[in-house]
Short mmCIF file of C-alpha atoms and ligand atoms in Angstrom, two decimals:
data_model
loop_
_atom_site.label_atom_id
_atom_site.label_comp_id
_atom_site.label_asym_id
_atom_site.label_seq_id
_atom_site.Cartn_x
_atom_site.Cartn_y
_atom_site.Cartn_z
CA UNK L 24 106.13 116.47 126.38
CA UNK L 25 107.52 119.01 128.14
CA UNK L 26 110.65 121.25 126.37
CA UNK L 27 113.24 123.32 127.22
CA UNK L 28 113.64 126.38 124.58
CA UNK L 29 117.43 127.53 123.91
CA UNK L 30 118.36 130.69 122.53
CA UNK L 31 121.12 130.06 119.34
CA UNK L 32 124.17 131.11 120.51
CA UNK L 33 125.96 134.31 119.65
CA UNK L 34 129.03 134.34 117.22
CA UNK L 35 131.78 132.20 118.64
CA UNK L 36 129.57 130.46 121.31
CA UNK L 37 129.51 127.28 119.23
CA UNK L 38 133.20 127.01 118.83
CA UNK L 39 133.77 127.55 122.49
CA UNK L 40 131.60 124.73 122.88
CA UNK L 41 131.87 122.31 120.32
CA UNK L 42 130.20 119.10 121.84
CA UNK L 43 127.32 120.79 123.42
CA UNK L 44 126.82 123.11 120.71
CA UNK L 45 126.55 119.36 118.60
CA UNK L 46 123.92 118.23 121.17
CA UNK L 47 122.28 121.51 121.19
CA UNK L 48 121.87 121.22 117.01
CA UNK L 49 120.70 117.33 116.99
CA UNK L 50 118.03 117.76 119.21
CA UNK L 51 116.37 121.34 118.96
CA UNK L 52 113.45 120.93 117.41
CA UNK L 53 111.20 123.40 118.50
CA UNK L 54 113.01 122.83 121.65
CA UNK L 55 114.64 120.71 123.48
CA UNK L 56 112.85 117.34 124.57
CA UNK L 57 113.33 116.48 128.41
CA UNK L 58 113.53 113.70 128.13
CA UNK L 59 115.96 112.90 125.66
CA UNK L 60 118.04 115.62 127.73
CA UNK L 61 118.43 113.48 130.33
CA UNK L 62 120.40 111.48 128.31
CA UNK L 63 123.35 113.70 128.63
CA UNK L 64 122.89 115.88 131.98
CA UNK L 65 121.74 114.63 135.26
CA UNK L 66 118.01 115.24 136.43
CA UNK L 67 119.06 117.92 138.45
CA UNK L 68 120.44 119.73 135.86
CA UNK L 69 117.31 119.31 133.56
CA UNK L 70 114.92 120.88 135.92
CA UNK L 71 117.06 123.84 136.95
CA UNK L 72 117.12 124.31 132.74
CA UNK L 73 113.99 124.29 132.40
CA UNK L 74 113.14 126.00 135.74
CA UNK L 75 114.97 129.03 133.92
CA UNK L 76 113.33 131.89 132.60
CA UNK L 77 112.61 130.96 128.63
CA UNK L 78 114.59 131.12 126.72
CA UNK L 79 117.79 130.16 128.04
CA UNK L 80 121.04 131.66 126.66
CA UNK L 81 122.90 128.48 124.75
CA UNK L 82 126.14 129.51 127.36
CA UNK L 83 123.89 128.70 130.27
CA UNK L 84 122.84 125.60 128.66
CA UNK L 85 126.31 124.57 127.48
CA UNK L 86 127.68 125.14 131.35
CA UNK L 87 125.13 122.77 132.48
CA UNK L 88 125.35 119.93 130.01
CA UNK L 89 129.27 120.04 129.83
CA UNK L 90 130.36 116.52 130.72
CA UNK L 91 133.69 116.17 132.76
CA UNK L 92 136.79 116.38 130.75
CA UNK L 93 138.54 113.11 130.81
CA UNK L 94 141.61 114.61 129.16
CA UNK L 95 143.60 114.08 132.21
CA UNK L 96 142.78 110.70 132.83
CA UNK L 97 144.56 110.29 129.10
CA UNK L 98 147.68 109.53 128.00
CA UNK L 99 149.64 111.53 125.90
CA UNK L 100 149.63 115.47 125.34
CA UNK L 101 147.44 117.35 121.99
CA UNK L 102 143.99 119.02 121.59
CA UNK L 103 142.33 116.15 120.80
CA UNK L 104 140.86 113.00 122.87
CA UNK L 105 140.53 110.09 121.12
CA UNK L 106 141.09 106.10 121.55
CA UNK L 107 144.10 104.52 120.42
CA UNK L 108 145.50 101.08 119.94
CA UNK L 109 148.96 100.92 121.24
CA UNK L 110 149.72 96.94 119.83
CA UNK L 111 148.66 94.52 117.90
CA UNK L 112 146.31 93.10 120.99
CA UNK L 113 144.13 96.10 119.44
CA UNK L 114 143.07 97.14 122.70
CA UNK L 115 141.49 100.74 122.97
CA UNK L 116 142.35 102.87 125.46
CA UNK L 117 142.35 106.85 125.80
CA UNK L 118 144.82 108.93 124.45
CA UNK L 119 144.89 113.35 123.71
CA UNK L 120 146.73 113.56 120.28
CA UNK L 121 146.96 116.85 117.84
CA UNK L 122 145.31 117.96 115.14
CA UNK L 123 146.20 120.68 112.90
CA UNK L 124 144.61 124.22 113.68
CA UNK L 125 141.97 125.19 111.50
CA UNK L 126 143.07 125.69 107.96
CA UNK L 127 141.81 128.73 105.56
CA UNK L 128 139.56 125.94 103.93
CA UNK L 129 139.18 123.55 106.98
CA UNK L 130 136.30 122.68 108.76
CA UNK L 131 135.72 121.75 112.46
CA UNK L 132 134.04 118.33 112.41
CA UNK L 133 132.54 117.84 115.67
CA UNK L 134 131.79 114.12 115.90
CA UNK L 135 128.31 112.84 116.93
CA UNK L 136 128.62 109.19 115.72
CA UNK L 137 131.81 107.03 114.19
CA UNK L 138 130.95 103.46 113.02
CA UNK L 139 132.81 100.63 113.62
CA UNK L 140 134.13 98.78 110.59
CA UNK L 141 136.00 95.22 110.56
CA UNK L 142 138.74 97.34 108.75
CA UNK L 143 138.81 98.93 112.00
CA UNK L 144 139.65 95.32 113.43
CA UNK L 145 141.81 94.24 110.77
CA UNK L 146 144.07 97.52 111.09
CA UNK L 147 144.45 97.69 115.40
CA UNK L 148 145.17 94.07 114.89
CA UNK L 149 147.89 94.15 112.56
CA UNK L 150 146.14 91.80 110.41
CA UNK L 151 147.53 93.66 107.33
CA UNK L 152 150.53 94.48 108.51
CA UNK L 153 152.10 96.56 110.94
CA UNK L 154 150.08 99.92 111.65
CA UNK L 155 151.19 103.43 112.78
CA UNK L 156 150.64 102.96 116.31
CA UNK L 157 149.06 104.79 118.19
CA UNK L 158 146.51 103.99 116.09
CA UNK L 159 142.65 105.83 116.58
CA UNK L 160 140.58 103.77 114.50
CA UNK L 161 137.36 105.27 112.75
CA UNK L 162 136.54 106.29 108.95
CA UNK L 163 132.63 106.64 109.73
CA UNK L 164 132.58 109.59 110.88
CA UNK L 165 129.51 112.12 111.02
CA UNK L 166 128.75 115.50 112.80
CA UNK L 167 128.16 118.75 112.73
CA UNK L 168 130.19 121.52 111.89
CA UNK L 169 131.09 123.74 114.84
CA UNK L 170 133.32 126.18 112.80
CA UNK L 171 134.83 126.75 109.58
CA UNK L 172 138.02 128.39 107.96
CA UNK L 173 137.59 131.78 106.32
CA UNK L 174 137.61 130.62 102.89
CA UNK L 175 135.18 127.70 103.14
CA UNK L 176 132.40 127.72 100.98
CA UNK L 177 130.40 124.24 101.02
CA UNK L 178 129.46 124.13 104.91
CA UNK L 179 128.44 126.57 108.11
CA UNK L 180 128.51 126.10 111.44
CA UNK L 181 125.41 123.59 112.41
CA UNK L 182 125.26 121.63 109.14
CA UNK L 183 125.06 117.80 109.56
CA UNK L 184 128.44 116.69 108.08
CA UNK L 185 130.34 113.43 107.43
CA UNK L 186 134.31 112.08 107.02
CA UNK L 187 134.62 108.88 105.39
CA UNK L 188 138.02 106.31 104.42
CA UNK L 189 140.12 109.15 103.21
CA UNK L 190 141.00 112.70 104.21
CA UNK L 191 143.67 114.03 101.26
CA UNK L 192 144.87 113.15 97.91
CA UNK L 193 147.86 114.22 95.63
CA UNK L 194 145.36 116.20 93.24
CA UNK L 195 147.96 116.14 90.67
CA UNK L 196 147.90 112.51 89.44
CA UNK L 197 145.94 110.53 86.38
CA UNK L 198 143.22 109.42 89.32
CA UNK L 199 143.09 112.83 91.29
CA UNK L 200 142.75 115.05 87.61
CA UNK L 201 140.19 112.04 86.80
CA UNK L 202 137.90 112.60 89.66
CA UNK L 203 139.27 109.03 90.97
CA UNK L 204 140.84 109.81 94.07
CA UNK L 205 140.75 106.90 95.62
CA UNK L 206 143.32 105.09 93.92
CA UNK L 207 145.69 108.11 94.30
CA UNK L 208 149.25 106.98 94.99
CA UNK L 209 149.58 109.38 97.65
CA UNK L 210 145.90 108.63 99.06
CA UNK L 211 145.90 110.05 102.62
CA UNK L 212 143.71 107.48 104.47
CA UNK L 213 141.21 108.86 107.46
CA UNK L 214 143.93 106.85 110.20
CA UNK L 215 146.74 104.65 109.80
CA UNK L 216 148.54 107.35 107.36
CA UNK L 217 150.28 110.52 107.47
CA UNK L 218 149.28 113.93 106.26
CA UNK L 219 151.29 116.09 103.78
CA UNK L 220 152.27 118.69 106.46
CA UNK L 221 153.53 115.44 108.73
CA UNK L 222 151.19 114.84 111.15
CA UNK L 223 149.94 111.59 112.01
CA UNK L 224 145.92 111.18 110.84
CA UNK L 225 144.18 109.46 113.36
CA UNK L 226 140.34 108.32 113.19
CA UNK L 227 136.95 108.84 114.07
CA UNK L 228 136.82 107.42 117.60
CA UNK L 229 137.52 110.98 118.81
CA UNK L 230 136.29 114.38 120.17
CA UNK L 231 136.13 116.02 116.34
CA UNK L 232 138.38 115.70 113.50
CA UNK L 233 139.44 119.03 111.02
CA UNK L 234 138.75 118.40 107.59
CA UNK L 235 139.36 119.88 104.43
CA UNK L 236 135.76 121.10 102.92
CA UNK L 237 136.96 119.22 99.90
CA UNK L 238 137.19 115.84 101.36
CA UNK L 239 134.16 116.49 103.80
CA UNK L 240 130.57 114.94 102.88
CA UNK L 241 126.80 116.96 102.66
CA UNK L 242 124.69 114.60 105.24
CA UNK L 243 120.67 114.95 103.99
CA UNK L 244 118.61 116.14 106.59
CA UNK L 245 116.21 113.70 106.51
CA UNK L 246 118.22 110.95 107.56
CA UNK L 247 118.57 110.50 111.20
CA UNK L 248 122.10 110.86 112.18
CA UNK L 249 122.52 107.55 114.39
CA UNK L 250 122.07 105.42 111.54
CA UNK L 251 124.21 107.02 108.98
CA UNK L 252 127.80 106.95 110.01
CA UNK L 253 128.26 103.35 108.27
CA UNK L 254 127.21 104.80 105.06
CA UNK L 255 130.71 106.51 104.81
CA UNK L 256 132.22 103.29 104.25
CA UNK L 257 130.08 100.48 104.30
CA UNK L 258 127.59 102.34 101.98
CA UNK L 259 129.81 103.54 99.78
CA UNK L 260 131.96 100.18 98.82
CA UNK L 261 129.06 98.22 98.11
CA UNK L 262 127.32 101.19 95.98
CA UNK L 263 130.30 101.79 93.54
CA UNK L 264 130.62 98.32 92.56
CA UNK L 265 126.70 98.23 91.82
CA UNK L 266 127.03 100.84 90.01
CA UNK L 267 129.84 100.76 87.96
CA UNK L 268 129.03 97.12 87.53
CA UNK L 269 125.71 97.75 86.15
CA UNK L 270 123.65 95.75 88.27
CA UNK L 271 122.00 98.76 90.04
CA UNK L 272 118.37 98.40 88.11
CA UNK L 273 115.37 96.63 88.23
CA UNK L 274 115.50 92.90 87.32
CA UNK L 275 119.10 92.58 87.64
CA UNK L 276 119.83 89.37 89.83
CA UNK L 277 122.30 90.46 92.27
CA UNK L 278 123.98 87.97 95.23
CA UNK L 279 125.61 89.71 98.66
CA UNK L 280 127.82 87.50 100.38
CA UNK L 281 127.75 87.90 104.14
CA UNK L 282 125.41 89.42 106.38
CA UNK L 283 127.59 91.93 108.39
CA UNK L 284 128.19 95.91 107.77
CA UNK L 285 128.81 96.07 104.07
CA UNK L 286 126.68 93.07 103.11
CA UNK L 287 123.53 94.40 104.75
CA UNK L 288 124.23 97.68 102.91
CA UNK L 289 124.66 95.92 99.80
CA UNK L 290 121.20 94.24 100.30
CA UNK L 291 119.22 97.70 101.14
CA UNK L 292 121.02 99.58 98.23
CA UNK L 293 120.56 97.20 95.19
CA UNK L 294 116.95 96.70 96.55
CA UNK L 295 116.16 100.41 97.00
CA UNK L 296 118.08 100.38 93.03
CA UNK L 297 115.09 97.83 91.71
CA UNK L 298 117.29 94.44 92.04
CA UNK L 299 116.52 90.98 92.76
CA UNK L 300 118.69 90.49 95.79
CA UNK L 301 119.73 86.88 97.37
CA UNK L 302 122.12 86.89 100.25
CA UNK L 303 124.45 84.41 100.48
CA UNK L 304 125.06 83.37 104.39
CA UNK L 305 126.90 80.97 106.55
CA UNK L 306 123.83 81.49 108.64
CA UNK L 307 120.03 80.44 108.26
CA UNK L 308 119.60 82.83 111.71
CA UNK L 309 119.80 86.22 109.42
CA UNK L 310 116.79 85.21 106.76
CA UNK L 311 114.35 87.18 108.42
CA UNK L 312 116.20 90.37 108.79
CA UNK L 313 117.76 89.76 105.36
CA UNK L 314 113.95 89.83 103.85
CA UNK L 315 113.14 92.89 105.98
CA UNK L 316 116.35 94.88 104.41
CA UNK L 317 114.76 94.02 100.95
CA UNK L 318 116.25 90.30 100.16
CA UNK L 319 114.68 88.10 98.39
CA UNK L 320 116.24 84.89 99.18
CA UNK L 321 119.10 84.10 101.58
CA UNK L 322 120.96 80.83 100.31
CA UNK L 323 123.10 79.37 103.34
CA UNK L 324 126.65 78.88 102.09
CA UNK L 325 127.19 75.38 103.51
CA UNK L 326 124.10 74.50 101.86
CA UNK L 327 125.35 72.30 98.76
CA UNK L 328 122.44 71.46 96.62
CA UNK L 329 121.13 75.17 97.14
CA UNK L 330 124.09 76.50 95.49
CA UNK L 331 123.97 73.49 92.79
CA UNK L 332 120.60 74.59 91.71
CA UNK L 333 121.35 78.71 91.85
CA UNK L 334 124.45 77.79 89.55
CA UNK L 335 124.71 80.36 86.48
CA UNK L 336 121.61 82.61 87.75
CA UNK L 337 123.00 85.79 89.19
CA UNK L 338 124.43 88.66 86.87
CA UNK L 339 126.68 90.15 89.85
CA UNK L 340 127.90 89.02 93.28
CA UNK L 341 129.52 91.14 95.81
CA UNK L 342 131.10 89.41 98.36
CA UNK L 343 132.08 91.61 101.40
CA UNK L 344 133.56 88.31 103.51
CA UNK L 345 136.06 89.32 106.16
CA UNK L 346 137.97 86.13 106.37
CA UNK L 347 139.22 83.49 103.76
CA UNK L 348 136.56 81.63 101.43
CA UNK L 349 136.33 79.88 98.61
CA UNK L 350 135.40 82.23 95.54
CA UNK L 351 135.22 79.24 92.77
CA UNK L 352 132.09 78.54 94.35
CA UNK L 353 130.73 82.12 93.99
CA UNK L 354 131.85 82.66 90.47
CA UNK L 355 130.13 79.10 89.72
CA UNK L 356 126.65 80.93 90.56
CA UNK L 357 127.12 83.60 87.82
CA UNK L 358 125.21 83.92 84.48
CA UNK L 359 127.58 84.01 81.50
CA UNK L 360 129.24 87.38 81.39
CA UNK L 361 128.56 87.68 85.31
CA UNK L 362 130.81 89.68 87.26
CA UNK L 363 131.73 88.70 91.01
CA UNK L 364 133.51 92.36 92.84
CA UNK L 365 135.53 91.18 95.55
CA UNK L 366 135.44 93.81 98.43
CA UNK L 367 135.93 92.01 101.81
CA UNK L 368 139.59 92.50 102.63
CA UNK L 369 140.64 88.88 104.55
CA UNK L 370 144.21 88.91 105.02
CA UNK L 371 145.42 86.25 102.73
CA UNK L 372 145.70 85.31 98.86
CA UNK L 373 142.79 82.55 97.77
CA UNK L 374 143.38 80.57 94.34
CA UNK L 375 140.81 81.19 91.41
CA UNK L 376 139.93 78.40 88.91
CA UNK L 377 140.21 80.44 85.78
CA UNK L 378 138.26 77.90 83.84
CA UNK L 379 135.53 79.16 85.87
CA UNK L 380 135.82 82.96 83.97
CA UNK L 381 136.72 81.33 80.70
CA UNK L 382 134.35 79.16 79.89
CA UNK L 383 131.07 81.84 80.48
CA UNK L 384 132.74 84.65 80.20
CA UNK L 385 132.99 85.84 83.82
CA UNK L 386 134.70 88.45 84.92
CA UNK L 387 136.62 89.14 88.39
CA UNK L 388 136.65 92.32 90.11
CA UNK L 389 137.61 94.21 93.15
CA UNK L 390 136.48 97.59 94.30
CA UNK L 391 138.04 100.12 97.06
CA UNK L 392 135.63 102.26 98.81
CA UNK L 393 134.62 105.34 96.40
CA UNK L 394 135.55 108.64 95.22
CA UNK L 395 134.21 111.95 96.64
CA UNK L 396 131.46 112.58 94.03
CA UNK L 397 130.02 109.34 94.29
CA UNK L 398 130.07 109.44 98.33
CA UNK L 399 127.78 112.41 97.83
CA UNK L 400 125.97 110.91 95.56
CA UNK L 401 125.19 107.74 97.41
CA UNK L 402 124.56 109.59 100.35
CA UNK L 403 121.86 111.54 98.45
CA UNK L 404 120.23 108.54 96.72
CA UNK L 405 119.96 107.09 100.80
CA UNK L 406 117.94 110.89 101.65
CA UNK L 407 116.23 110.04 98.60
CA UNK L 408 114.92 106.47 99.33
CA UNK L 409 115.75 106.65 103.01
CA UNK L 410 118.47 103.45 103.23
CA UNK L 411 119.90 103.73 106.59
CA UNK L 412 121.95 101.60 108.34
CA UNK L 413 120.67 99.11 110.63
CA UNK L 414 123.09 99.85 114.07
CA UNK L 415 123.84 98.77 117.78
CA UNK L 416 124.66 102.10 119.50
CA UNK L 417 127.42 101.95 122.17
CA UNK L 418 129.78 104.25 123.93
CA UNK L 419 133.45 103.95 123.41
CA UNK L 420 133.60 102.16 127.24
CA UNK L 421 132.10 99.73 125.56
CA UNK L 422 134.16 99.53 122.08
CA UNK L 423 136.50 96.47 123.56
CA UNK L 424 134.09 94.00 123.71
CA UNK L 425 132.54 95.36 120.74
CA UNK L 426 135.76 94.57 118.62
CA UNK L 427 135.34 90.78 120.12
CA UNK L 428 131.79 90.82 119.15
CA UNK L 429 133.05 91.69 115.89
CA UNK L 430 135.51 89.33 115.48
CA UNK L 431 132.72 86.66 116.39
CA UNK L 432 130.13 88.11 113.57
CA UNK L 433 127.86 89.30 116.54
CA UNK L 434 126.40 92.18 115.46
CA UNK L 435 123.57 93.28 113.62
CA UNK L 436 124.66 94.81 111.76
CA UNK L 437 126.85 97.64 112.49
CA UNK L 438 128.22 99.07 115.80
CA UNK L 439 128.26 102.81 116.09
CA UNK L 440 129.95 104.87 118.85
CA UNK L 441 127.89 107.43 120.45
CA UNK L 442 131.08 110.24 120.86
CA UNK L 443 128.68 112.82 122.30
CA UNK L 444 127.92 110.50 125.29
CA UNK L 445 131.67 109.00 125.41
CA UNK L 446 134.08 111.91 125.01
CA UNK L 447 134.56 115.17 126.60
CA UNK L 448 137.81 117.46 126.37
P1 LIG F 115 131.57 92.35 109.19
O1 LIG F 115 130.50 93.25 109.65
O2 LIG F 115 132.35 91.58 110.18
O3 LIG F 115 130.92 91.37 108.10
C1 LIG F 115 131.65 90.34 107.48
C2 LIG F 115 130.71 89.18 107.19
O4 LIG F 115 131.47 88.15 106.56
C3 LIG F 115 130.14 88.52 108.44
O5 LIG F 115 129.00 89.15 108.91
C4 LIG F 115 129.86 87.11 107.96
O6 LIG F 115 128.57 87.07 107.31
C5 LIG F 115 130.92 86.88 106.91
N1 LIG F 115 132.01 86.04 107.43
C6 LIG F 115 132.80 86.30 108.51
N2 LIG F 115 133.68 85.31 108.70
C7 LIG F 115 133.45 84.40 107.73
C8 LIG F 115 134.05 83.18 107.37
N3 LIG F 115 135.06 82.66 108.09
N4 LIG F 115 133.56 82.52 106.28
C9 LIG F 115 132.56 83.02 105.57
N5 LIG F 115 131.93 84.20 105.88
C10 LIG F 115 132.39 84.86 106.93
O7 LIG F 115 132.67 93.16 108.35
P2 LIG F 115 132.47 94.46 107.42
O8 LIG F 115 132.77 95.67 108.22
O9 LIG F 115 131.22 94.34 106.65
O10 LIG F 115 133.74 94.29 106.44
C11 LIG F 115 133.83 93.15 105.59
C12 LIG F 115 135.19 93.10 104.90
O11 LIG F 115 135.27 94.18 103.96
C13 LIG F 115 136.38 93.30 105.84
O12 LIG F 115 137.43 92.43 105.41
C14 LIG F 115 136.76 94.74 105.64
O13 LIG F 115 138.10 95.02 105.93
C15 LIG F 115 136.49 94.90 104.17
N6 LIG F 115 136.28 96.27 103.71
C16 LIG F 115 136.70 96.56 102.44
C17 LIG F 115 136.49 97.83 101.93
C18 LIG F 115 136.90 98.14 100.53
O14 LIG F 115 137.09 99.31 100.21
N7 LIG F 115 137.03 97.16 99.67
C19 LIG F 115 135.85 98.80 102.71
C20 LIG F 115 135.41 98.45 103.97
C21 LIG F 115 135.62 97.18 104.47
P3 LIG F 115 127.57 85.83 107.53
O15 LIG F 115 127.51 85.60 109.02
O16 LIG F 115 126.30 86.33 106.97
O17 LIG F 115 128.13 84.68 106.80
ZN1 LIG F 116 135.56 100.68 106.60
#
């Protein structure tokens, strides 16, 4: 195959050219395939590349593969391109927004990837009430760094980094001083929220996103970036629960309801932890991919005398369902002293028979995301058994009909943006 071989580019080069610099660092391995060039720059502009004199200078290379800015076809004025809900119709559409300059402990996220979670859906919807519009969506968000602030310590420019559901925290409170920032008070959330110095924080479905080194994730190298963006969120909120909940070793009977972004995570992490996993689905369709992610059994929730005869077998259940359910029916399939985590987010209440926890000792639970250490740690034990996501790729032209194919529970099993091929300042 033939390759293209790119000097690295001199101090400052990468900064002046974030996105390309991003391409140039995902695919240079021992040069630059072709091929998978011509993903990003026209034909022409491959072969005069690699009709150059090797190697070529990364500025020669980042002039050629520079898409056209479509900051002017944007609404709004800022240093940042991203997509933005405007109403609660949750349509998409471009808009240039600011972010704050680069802090002394900041670093310059440029996005490759940004997952697309039903939270997402929920939010640009209004389903949980009324948002901060304009809203840009996206808490899956991975990279590389293109620069960093003077006093950052954890990353340099090139390493493979990742943003996840929250970007700030008070620091000061019981949670923040107990390493549990997620249920800070003051929790500044990814989008949809507002940071300390009073800027809006807006999401992943954008150029790059400045983050503080602190709240900014180690990606392993081993894992291949398109399928790891849903690990920021999806990964995470199924992997605290199993852990914490003790149901993250071998022989531990665990049942994931719904198939979608967090459930299939669910199902790869407890069975790359040693579990016995069953997935609980409204649809027989999924059984074979289920048993490929590790399942053992998928049980169809319509499926009456199933459930009868799985009644009091499970130790732990985590149901990720996006819309209202019946949970007597899942506590009814745990063991005495079984725990059932709640972390789908549907928009309404649902009524629990208590005699259902009484009487065997069950307990409730629900679960938000995860705190920083154990982000890096999950994303670690994924290098370490190689869990990835299983994803449909798309560019952000395409994130509209995505959101309805969310909606509809058609997709397998995670939609992630492709920002490199989308967005251009
Ligand atoms: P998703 O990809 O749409 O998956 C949700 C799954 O729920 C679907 O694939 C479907 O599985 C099942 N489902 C959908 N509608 C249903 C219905 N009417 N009755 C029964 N089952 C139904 O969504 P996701 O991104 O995984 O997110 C799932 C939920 O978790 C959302 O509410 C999201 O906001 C929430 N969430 C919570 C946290 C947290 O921190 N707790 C973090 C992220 C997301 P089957 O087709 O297999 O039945
Ligand atoms: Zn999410």
């Amino acid at each position: 195959m033939p390759r293209i071989h790119v000097s690295a580019p001199r101090d400052g080069a990468a900064g002046k050219f974030p996105r390309e610099f991003a391409l140039f660092q995902a695919m240079n391995t021992d040069g630059l395939d072709e091929q998978a060039l011509a993903k990003y720059a026209d034909a022409g502009v491959v072969k005069e590349l690699a009709g150059k004199s090797s190697p070529v200078a990364f500025e020669d290379f980042a002039q050629a593969v520079k898409m056209p800015s479509q900051a002017q076809d944007a609404e709004g004025d800022g240093n940042t391109l991203g997509w933005a809900a405007r109403d609660k119709t949750g349509t998409l559409a471009p808009l240039m927004f600011n972010r704050r300059e680069l802090g002394d402990l900041d670093v310059f996220l440029q996005i490759a990837y940004a997952g697309v979670c039903h939270s997402d859906l929920h939010t640009i919807r209004a389903e949980w009430g009324q948002p901060k519009y304009p809203v840009v969506p996206g808490h899956e968000i991975v990279g590389f760094v293109a620069e960093v602030g003077p006093k950052v310590t954890k990353f340099k420019v090139g390493d493979r980094a990742g943003v996840g559901v929250f970007v700030d925290s008070c620091k000061e409170c019981r949670q923040c001083k107990g390493k549990d920032e997620r249920y800070c008070p003051k929790l500044v959330q990814t989008y949809n929220s507002m940071h300390y110095d009073g800027i809006q924080a807006q999401g992943g479905y954008s150029t790059h996103i400045i983050s503080n080194e602190d709240y900014t994730l180690h990606v392993p190298d081993n894992l291949d970036l398109t399928r790891v963006a849903p690990l920021l969120c999806a990964g995470i909120t199924v992997y605290t629960p199993l852990v914490e909940q003790g149901l993250n070793k071998p022989g531990k009977k665990v049942g994931v309801v719904g198939l979608g972004g967090l459930g299939h995570m669910a199902v790869k992490l407890a069975a790359a932890m040693g579990a016995e996993v069953t997935v609980l689905s409204r649809s027989k369709a999924k059984e074979a991919e289920a048993l490929a992610m590790g399942a053992k059994h998928l049980l169809v929730s319509s499926d009456e005398e199933s459930l009868k005869q799985a009644e009091k077998t499970f130790d732990g259940i985590i149901d990720t369902v996006s819309a209202k359910h019946d949970l007597n029916a899942e506590l009814r399939l745990l063991a005495p002293h079984g725990k059932l985590v709640v972390v789908g987010l549907p928009p309404a209440p649902v009524e629990i028979d208590h005699r259902l926890l009484i009487t065997s000792g069950r307990s409730l639970a629900g679960s938000m995301i995860g705190n920083l250490a154990t982000t890096q740690e999950m994303l670690n034990f994924c290098g370490e058994h190689n869990v990835m996501c299983d994803v449909e790729v798309i560019t952000m032209a395409y994130i509209n009909e995505a959101m309805h194919r969310l909606e509809e529970g058609d997709v397998r099993f995670r939609f992630v943006i492709d920002i490199n091929k989308s967005l251009a300042l």
